[in-house]
Every structure is written in C-alpha cells, then in structure tokens.
Coordinates of C-alpha atoms and ligand atoms in Angstrom, one line a residue:
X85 CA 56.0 155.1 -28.5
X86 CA 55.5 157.8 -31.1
X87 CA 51.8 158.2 -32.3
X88 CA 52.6 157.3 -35.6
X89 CA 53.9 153.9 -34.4
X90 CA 51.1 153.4 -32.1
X91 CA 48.3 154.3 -35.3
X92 CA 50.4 151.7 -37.4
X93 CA 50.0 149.0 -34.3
X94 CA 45.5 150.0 -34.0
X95 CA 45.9 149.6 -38.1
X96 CA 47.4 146.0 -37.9
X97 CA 45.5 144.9 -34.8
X98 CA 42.2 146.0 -36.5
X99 CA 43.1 144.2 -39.6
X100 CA 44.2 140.9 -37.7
X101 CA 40.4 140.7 -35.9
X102 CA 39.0 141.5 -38.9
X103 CA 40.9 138.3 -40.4
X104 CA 40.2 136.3 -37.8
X105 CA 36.8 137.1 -38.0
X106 CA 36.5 136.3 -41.8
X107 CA 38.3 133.0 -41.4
X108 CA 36.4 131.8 -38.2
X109 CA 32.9 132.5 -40.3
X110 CA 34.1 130.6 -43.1
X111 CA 35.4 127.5 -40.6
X112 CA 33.3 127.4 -37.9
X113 CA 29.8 127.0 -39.7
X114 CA 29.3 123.2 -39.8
X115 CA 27.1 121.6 -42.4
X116 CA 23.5 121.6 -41.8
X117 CA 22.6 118.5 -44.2
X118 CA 21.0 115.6 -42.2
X119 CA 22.0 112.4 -43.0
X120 CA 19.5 110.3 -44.1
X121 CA 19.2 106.5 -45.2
X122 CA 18.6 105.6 -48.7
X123 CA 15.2 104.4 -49.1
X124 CA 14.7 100.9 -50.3
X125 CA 13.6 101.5 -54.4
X126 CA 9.8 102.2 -54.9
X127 CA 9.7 98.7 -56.9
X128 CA 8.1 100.2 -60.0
X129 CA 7.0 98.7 -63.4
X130 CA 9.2 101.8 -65.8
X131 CA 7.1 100.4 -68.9
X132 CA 3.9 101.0 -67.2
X133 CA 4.6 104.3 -65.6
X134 CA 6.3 105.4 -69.5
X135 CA 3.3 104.4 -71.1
X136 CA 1.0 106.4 -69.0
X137 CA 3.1 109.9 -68.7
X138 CA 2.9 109.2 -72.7
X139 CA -0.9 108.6 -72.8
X140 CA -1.4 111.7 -70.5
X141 CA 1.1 113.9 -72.8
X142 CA -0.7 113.0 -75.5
X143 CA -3.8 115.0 -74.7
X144 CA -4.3 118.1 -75.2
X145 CA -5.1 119.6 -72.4
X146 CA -4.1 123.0 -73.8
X147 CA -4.5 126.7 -71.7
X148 CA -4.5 129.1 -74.3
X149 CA -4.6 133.3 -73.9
X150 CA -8.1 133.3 -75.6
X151 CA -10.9 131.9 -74.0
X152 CA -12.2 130.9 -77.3
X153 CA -9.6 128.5 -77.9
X154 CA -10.1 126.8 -74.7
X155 CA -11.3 123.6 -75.5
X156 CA -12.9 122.1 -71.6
X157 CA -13.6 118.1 -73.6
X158 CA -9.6 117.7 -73.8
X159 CA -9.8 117.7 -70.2
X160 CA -13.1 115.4 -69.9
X161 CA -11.0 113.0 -71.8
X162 CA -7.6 113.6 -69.9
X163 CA -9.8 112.7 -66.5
X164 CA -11.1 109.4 -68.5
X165 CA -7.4 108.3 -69.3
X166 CA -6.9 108.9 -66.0
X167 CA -9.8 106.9 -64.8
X168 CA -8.8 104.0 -66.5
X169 CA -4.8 104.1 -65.7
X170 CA -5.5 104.2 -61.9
X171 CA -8.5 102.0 -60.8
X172 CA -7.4 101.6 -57.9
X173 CA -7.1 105.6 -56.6
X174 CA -11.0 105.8 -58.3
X175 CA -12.0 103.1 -56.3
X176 CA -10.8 104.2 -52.9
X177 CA -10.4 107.9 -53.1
X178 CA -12.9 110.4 -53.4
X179 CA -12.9 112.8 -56.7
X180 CA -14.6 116.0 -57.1
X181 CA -14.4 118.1 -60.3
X182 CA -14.1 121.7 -59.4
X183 CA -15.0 124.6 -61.6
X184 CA -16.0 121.7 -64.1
X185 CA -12.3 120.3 -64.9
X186 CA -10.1 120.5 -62.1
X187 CA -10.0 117.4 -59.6
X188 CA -9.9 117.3 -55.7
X189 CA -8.9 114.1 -54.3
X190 CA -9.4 113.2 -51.0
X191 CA -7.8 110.0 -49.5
X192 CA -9.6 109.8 -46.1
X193 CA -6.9 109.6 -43.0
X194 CA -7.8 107.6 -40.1
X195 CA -6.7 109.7 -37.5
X196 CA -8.8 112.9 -37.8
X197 CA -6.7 114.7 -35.1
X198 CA -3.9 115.1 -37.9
X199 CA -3.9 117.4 -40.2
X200 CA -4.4 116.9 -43.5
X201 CA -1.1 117.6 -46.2
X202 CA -2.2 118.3 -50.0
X203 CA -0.2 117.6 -53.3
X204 CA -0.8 119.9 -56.4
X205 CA 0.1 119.8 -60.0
X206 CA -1.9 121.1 -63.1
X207 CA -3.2 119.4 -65.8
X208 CA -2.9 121.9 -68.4
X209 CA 0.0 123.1 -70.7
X210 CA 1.4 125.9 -72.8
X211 CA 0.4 125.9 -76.4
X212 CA 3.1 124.3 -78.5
X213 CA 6.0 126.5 -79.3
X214 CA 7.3 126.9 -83.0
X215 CA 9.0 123.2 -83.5
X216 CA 11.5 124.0 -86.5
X217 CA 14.0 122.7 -85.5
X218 CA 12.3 120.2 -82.7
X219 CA 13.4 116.5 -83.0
X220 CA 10.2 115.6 -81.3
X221 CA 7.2 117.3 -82.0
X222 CA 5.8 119.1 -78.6
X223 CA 2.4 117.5 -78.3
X224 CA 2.6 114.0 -79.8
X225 CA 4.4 112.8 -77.7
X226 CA 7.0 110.0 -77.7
X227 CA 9.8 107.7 -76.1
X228 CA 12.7 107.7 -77.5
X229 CA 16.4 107.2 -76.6
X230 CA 15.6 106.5 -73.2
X231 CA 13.4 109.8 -72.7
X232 CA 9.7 110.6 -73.1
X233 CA 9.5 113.8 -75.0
X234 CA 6.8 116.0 -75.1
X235 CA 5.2 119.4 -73.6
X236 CA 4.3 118.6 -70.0
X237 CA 7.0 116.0 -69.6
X238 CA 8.6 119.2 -67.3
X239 CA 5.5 121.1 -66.8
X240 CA 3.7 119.8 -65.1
X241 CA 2.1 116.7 -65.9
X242 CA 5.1 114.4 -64.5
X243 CA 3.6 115.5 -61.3
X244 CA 0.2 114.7 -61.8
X245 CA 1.1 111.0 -63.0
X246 CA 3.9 111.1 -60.6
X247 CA 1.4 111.6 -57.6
X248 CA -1.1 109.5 -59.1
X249 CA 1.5 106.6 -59.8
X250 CA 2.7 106.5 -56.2
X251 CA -1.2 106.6 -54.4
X252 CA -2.1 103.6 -56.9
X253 CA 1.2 102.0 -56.0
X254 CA 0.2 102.8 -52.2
X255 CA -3.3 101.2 -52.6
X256 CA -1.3 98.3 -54.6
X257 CA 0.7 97.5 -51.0
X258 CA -2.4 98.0 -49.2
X259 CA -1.3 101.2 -47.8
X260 CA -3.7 103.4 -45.5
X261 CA -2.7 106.5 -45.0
X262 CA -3.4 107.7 -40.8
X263 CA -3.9 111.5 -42.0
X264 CA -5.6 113.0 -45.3
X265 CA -4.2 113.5 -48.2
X266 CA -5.6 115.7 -50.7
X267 CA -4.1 115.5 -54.6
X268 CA -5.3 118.9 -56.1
X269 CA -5.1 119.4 -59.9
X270 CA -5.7 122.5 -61.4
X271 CA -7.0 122.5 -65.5
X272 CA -6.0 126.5 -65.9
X273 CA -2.5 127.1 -63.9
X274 CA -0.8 128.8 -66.9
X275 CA -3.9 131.5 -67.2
X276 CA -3.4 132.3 -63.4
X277 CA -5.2 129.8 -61.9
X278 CA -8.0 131.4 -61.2
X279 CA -10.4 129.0 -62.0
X280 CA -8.7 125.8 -60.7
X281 CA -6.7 126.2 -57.5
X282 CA -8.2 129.1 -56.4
X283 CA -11.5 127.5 -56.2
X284 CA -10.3 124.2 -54.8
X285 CA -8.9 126.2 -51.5
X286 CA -11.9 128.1 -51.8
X287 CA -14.2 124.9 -50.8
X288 CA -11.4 123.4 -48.4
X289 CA -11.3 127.0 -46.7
X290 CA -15.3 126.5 -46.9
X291 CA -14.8 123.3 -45.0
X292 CA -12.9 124.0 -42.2
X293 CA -9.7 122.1 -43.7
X294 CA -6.6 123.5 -41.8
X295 CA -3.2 121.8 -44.0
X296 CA -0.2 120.4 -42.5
X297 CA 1.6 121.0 -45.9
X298 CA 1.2 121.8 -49.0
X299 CA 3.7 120.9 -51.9
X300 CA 3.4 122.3 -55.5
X301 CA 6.1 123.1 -58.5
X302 CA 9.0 124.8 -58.2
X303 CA 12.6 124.3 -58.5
X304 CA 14.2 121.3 -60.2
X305 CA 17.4 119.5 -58.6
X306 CA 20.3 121.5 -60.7
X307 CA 24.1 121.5 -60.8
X308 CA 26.3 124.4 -60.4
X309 CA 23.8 126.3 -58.4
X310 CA 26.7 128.4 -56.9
X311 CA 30.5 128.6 -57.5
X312 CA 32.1 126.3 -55.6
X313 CA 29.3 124.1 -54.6
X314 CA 29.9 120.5 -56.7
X315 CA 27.0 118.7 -55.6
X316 CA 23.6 119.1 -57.3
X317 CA 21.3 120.5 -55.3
X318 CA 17.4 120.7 -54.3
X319 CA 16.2 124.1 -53.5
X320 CA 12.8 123.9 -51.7
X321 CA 10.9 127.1 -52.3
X322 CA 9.4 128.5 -49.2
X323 CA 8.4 131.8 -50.9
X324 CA 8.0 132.8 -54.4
X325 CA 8.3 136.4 -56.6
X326 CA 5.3 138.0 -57.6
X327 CA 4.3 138.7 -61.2
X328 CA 3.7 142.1 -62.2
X329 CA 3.0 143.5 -65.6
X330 CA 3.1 147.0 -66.2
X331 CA 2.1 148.6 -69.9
X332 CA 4.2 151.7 -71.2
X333 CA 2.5 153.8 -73.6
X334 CA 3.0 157.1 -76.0
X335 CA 1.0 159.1 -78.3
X336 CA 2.1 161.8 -80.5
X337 CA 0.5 163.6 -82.7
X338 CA 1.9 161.4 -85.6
X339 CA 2.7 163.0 -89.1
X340 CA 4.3 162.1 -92.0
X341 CA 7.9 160.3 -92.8
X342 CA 8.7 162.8 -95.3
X343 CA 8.5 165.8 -92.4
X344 CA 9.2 164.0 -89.2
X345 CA 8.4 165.4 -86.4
X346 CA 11.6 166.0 -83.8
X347 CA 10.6 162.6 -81.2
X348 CA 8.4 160.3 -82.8
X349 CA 6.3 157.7 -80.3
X350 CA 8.6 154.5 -81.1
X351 CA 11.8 156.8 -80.1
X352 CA 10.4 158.0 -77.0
X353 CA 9.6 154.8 -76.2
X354 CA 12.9 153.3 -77.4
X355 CA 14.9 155.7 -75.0
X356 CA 12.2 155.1 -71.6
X357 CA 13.3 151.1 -72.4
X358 CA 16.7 152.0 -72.4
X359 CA 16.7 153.7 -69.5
X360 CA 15.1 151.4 -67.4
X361 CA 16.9 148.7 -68.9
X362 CA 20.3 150.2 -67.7
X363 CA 18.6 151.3 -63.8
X364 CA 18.0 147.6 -62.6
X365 CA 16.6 147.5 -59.8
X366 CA 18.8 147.1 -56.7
X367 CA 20.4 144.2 -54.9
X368 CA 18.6 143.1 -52.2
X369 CA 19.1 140.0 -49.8
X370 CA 16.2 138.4 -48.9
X371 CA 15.9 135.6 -45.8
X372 CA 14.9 132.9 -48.4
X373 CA 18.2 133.6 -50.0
X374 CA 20.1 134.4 -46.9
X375 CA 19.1 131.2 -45.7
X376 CA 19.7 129.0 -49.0
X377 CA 23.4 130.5 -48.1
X378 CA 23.6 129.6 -44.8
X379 CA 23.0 125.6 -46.0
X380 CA 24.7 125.9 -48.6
X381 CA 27.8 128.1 -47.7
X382 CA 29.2 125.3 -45.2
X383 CA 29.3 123.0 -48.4
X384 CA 31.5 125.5 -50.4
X385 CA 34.9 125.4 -51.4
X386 CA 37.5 126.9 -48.9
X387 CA 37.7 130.6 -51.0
X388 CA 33.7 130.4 -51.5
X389 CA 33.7 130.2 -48.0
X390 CA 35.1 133.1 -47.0
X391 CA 33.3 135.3 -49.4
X392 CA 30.2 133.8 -49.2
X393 CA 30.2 133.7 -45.2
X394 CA 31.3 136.9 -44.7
X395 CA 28.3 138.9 -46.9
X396 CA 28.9 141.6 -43.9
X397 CA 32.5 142.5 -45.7
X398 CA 32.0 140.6 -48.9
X399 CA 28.4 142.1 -50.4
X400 CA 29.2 144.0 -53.6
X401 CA 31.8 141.5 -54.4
X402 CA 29.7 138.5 -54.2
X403 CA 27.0 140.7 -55.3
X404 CA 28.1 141.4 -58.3
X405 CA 29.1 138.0 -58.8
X406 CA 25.5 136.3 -58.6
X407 CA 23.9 139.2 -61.0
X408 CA 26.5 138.4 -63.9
X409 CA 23.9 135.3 -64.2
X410 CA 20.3 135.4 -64.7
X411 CA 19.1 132.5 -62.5
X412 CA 21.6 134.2 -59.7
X413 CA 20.5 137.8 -60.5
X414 CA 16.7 137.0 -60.5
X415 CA 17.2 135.7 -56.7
X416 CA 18.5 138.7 -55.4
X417 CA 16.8 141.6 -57.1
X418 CA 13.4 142.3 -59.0
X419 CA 13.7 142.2 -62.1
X420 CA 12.2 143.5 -65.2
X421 CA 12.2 143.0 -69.0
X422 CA 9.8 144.4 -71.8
X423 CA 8.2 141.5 -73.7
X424 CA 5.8 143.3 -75.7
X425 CA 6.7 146.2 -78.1
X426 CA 4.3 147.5 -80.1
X427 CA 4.2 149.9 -82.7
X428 CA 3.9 150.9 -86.9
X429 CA 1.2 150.6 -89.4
X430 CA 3.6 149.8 -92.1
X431 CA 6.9 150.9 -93.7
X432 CA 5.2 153.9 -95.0
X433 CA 3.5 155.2 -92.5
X434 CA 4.2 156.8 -89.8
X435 CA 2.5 155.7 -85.6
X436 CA 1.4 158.1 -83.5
X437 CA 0.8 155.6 -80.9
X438 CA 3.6 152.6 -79.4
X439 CA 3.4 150.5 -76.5
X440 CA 5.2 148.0 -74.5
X441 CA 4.8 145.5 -71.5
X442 CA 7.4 145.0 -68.8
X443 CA 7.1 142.1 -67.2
X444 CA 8.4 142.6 -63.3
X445 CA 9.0 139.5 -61.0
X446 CA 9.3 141.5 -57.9
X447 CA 11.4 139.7 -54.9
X448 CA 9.2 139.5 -51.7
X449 CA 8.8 142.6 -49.7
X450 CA 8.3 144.6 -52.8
X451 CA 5.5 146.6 -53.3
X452 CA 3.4 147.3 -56.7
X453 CA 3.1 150.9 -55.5
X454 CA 6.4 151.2 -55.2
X455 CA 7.6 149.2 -58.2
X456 CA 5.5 151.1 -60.4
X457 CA 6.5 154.5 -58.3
X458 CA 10.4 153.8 -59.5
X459 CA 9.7 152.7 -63.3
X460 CA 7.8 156.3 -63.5
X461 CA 11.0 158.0 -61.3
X462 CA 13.5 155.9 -64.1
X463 CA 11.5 156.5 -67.1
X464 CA 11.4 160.5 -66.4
X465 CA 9.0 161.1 -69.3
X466 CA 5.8 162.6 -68.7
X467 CA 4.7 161.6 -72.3
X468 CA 4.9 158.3 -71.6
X469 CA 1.9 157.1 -69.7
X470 CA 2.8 153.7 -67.1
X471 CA 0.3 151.8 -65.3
X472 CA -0.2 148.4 -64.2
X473 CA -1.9 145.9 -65.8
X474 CA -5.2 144.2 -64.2
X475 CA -3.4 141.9 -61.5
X476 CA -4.7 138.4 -61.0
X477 CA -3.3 137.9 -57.4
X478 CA -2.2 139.5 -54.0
X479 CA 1.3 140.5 -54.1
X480 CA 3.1 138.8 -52.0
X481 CA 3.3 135.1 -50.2
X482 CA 4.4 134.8 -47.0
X483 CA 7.6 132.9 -45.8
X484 CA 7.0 129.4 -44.7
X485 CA 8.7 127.7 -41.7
X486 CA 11.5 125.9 -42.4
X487 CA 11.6 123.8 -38.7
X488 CA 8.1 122.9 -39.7
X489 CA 7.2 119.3 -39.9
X490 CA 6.6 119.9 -43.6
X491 CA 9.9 120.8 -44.3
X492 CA 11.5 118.4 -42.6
X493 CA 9.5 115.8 -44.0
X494 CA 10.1 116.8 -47.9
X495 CA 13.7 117.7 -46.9
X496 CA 13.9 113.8 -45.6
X497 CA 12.5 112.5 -48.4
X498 CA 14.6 114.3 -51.1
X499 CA 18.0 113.4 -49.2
X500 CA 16.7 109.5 -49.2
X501 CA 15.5 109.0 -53.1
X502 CA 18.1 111.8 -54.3
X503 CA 21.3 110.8 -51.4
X504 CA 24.1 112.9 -53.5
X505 CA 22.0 115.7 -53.1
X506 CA 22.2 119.1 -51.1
X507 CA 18.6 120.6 -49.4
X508 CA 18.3 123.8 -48.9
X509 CA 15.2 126.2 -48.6
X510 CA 14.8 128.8 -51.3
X511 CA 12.7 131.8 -53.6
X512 CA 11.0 130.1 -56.3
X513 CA 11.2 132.5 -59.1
X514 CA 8.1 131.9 -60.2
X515 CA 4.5 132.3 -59.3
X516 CA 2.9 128.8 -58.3
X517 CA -1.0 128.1 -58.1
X518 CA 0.1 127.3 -54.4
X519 CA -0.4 130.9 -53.2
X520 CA -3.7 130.3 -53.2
X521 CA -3.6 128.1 -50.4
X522 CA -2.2 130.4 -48.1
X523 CA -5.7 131.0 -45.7
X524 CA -4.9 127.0 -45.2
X525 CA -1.7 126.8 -43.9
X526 CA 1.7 128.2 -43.0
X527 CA 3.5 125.9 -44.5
X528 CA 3.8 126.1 -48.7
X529 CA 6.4 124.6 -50.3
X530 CA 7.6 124.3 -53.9
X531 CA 9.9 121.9 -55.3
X532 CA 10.3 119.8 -58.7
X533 CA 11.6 115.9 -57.9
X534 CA 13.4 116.2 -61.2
X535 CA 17.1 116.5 -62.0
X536 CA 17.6 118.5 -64.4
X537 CA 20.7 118.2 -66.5
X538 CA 22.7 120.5 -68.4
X539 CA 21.5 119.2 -72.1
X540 CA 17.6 119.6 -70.5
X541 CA 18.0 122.9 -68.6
X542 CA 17.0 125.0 -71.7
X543 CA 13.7 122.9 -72.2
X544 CA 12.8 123.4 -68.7
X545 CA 9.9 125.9 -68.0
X546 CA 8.3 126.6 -71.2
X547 CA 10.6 125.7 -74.1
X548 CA 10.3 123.1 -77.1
X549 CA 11.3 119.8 -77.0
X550 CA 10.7 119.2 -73.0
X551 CA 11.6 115.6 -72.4
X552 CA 12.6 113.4 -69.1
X553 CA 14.4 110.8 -69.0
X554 CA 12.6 107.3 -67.9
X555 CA 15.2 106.9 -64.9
X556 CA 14.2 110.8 -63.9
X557 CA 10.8 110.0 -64.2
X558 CA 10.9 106.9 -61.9
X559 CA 12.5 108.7 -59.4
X560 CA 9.7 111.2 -59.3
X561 CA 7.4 108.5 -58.7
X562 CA 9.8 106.9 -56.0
X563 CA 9.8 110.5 -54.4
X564 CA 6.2 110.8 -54.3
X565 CA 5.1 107.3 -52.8
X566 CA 8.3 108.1 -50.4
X567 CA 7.2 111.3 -49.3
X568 CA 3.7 110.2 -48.7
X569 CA 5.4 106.9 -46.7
X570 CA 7.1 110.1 -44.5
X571 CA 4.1 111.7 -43.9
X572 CA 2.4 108.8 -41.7
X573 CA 0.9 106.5 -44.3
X574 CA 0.5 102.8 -43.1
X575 CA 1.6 100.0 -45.6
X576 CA 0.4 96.4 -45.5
X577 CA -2.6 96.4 -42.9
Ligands
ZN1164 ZN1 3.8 124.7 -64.2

C-alpha cells in the first residue's frame, strides 16, 4: 500500500473512533432523575395562607443603605403579626430574637442522636423601586387576578410564611418532629447579613449545634434553562459566586472647558470601562456546572446531546453558546459590570476627579487577589487608581455533597410536590445569608420552591411589581410541610 493510502486509511480510522466516541457519550449516559411519587396535597386553606403572605407584605420591614433609615419597630411589629397568625408554632416552639430583630426557632427533636436540619429566609426587603408604570404598588400589597402582588412576594418573605405555614400546619396534624429543626430569619439579608445570620450561626456554633442541612434562597424552578431541555427545571445550589466590588478612580489636574486639557478624568475613565468591558473574563467550567450538565445532558434533545456530552470536543462551541445569554454566561465565568459612574460638577465646569464601582460576582475558585490583579493588568492605566471595596464576607463557599442525605431529601421532595420537574445541583449566582453557616455543616443548599414563569421572570430578584400566584404560593407551602415530612417528622402521635 502506498503511504499516502495508508495516511488516508489512519485519517478515516481516527475520525470513525472519534464518532463513535461522540455518539456513545451522547447515548450511553442514562438519566439520573429518581422517580418519585406524588405526594398526597398538603390540604391547605389558600384564603388563609393569601391573607397572611398579604398581612406580612404589608409591613415594612425595609433594609435600607443608610443606617438612619433603618427603622428596627417595623420589625417588632412584623414579629407581632407573626405572633398572632401562627399560635400554634409560639406555643410549642422556642423563639429567640437575635441581634434584637432576627428570630431563631427551635422545634425540639426527640431523638437527640440526629442532627438537627435548619430553614432560613429573611424578613427584610429592598426599598421600593420607582413604580411608574407599576400596576400594583410595591409595598401595599394586594391580591389581585389570582396573584398576591407586592415586594417580598419573590424575596423572600414567601419563605418565611411558607416555612411558618407548613410548622403550624404540622403542629395542626399533631406532628412531632424525631430531629430539630431550626427556622432562622434574618431582619438585614440585603445589607450583607451581618447582623442577622451571621449572629444566629454564631450562638448555634457557640452551642455545639452540628447541622444535617441547611436550606436557604436560591434558584427558582425556570423553563428553558438550556437548549433543548423542555422540562422546567429545579437547580439546587450547592455553591454560590462571591460578591466583590471594586472602586476605579482618576484625578487630574482639572482645568477649564474653554482650554481642555488633552485626557480629562471622565475620558480616562470612559476608555479603562471600555476596556474591561470588552476583556471578559474567561470561560471556566466549574463542578457545580459540570455537574448540572451531567443531570441534565441525558434529558436533552438528540443534537444537544452530542454537543453538550462531549464538552472534551465541543467547548468553545457550546461555550460560546451559553455566554450569548446572561443567566448562561454568569454560570460559567466571573463576571463584571460598573454600576456606579461618578463624575461632573455641572455643565460648566469642568471634574478633576470621576469614579466608578464594578460590581464582580466571581465563580468559585476565584481569588480577590487575583480578580483585582487582572482588572489592573486590563485597565493598563497607571492614572487610574483600583482597589477593592471593604468586603463583608470570606470569598468563597465550599461545595456541598450532593450524595448527602440533604440533597437527597430536598431533591425527593421537589420531584414529589413539583413531578414534571428536572433536579439538578447547581451555582447559585448569588450570595445567600447561608454562607454563614458553613462552620455548622457541609451540607448548604439553595433553592426557591417557586416556579417562575416567563411573564414573572423579570420581577424576580429585585424588580417592581413582584407578585406570585396563589397556586405558586400553595405549593411553596406544600413543599415546605413536605420537606419537613422527608426529614423524619412524625404526624398524628
Ligand atoms: Zn433574598
């Protein structure tokens, strides 16, 4: 055989193993959702549990930037209303306010060789956005074409009631729960949590508590997660980004409009943005997301498939794929984006100084040090002065274990209240008040019982007009009671 021949025959040969090898990663991988049994309905009164997430709305438990504004009776009275919608957890549980208005529940187990799990929400809430425009205003709070509308609806105090609704439902069926459960509520989540949750695991650490689970906010139950995947899916976060906010600053030595200097301080500023903004940072495939793939991929469409199981041949293309979205970009690669820009005295005039904040959610196993080292390298101004701005927590969480018995539990209980849904483990975007329970446990999770729909995913985190449907709502509640049925509560003795 001449060598050309026998180069063409090594050519084919390599490129039918290489086939074989992308089909047989796309076929072979079976799906890893468990089957689970839808559970019998939580048998809840809707008017009841309406009119208290609308009471609870209603106050305004606000966490405003400036101390000032804080105003700590909003909460007294919150923890009143709460008081008097759920006798029953006040009579049986335990409640401690910590760092004057957050609340530690303890519902005392009767096996004290189990370990405790612990459920979290926060009681407090953004200030109100501007509401031109809003059909509902943010913190009045109403029901109304079969939704109850209002700031917290979303974020976060569904969860709150949620939890609450379910214990008091518990306590109704003379439930008993065989381990401890802790409900933690933190009054200053949206300031960094500082006061709230991070003094709450401060006195469980002080006690000796070791946690099974923990559970806390995170992502909602969306649609078209990923192409090709039809199903709506629950991602369960088992690590989060940190948040990092870095201040950019120039000063010149100013002048006059009439004889501008060559570079004035908003321009060099302007062009360091630019830059930056065009150097993302780079692609990077962390196991949170490598794993969300591996439950999801078997779930895909036939061409998904074979892109999406073969990242080993596939990476740029799929790559470049999930950062033409935001929500798919943020989950593969830090990311950055100035939201303050400062600068001017008035038409007239003109600054010597400007200044800007990037805000940069950094995916784990990225450094400040090195974050900040980059946006100096990128910037390549030495008039422009970076550094970070005071940080308010450690960098980084650590992974938690997706064969642990937390998992498994929450990952039951989703596929039995929500049974069209996909599970998977995932990288909650956002920073939680959970990372400060990290001394406690090894197992953190972060997950929103809600379905969010395509009409409510631009209220979601943060925007005007939040609202949740009644149905939505119920099924947070049914979530709740079901996941504390799951985790070795005993009904009816
Ligand atoms: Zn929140």
């Amino acid at each position: 055989m001449e060598t050309a021949s026998i180069i063409l025959l090594i050519i084919i040969s390599g490129l039918l193993v290489i086939a074989a090898v992308v089909l047989l990663r796309a076929l072979v991988p079976s799906s890893v959702q468990t089957p689970a049994m839808p559970a019998a309905d939580g048998s809840l009164d809707t008017k009841s549990l309406s009119r208290h997430l609308l009471q609870a709305i209603r106050m305004q438990t606000i966490s405003h930037q400036e101390k000032v504004q804080y105003k700590g009776e909003d909460f007294t009275y919150f923890h009143e209303l709460l008081e008097m919608n759920f006798p029953l957890v006040h009579a049986s549980l335990s409640r401690e306010k910590v760092w004057e208005y957050s609340l530690l529940y303890t519902w005392k187990g009767r096996d004290e060789s189990m370990k405790p799990i612990l459920l979290m929400a926060h009681l407090d809430v953004v200030p109100a956005g501007p509401e031109n425009g809003s059909a509902h205003p943010d913190l009045d709070g109403r029901i109304a074409e079969g939704y109850i509308w209002g700031k917290g609806t979303l974020d976060d105090k569904y969860a709150v009631l949620g939890i609450l609704e379910a214990v008091e439902n518990l306590l109704q069926e003379g439930c008993t729960p065989l381990r401890t459960i802790y409900l933690a509520f933190g009054h200053d989540e949206e300031m960094g949590g500082l006061g709230g949750a991070f003094h709450i695991a401060s006195l469980l650490h002080a006690r000796g508590v070791e946690l099974e689970f923990v559970l806390d906010e995170g992502t909602p139950i969306i649609n078209d997660i990923l192409p090709g995947i039809s199903r709506p899916v629950a991602l369960v976060g088992i690590a989060e980004k940190a948040n990092l906010y870095v201040e950019l600053s120039v000063e010149t030595g100013g002048g006059h409009p009439i004889m501008p200097p060559q570079d004035s301080a908003i321009g060099i500023l302007s062009e360091v943005l630019d830059r930056l903004e065009k150097n993302r940072f780079p692609i990077r495939w962390e196991l949170p997301v490598r794993k969300m793939l591996h439950a999801l991929v078997p779930e895909m469409s036939f061409g998904n498939k074979i892109l999406y199981a073969n990242l080993w041949l596939f990476r740029r293309r799929v790559g470049k794929k999930l950062a033409a979205s935001p929500w798919t970009n943020a989950l593969i690669r830090t990311t950055m984006v100035p939201t303050v820009f400062e600068a001017g005295l008035g038409p007239k005039v003109l600054p010597s100084k400007a200044k800007a904040v990037m805000n940069l959610r950094l995916l784990p196993g990225d450094h400040v040090h090195e974050a900040i080292d980059r946006l100096k390298a990128t910037a390549n101004d030495p008039r422009v002065k970076i550094r970070p701005m005071e940080r308010r927590i450690t960098e980084h969480t650590f992974m938690s274990d997706t064969n642990s018995a937390g998992f498994r539990t929450i990952d039951r209980t989703i596929r039995e209240v929500f049974p069209d849904v996909l599970v998977a483990p995932g990288l909650c975007l956002s920073e939680t008040d959970s990372r400060y329970y990290s001394a406690l446990t090894r197992s953190i999770f972060r997950f929103r019982p809600i379905r969010l729909r395509a009409d409510n995913l631009q209220r979601y985190v943060h925007g005007s007009d939040e609202k949740i449907s009644i149905e939505d709502y119920t099924q947070v509640v049914w979530f709740y009671k079901q996941l504390l049925l799951n985790s070795k509560s005993i009904c009816g003795g």
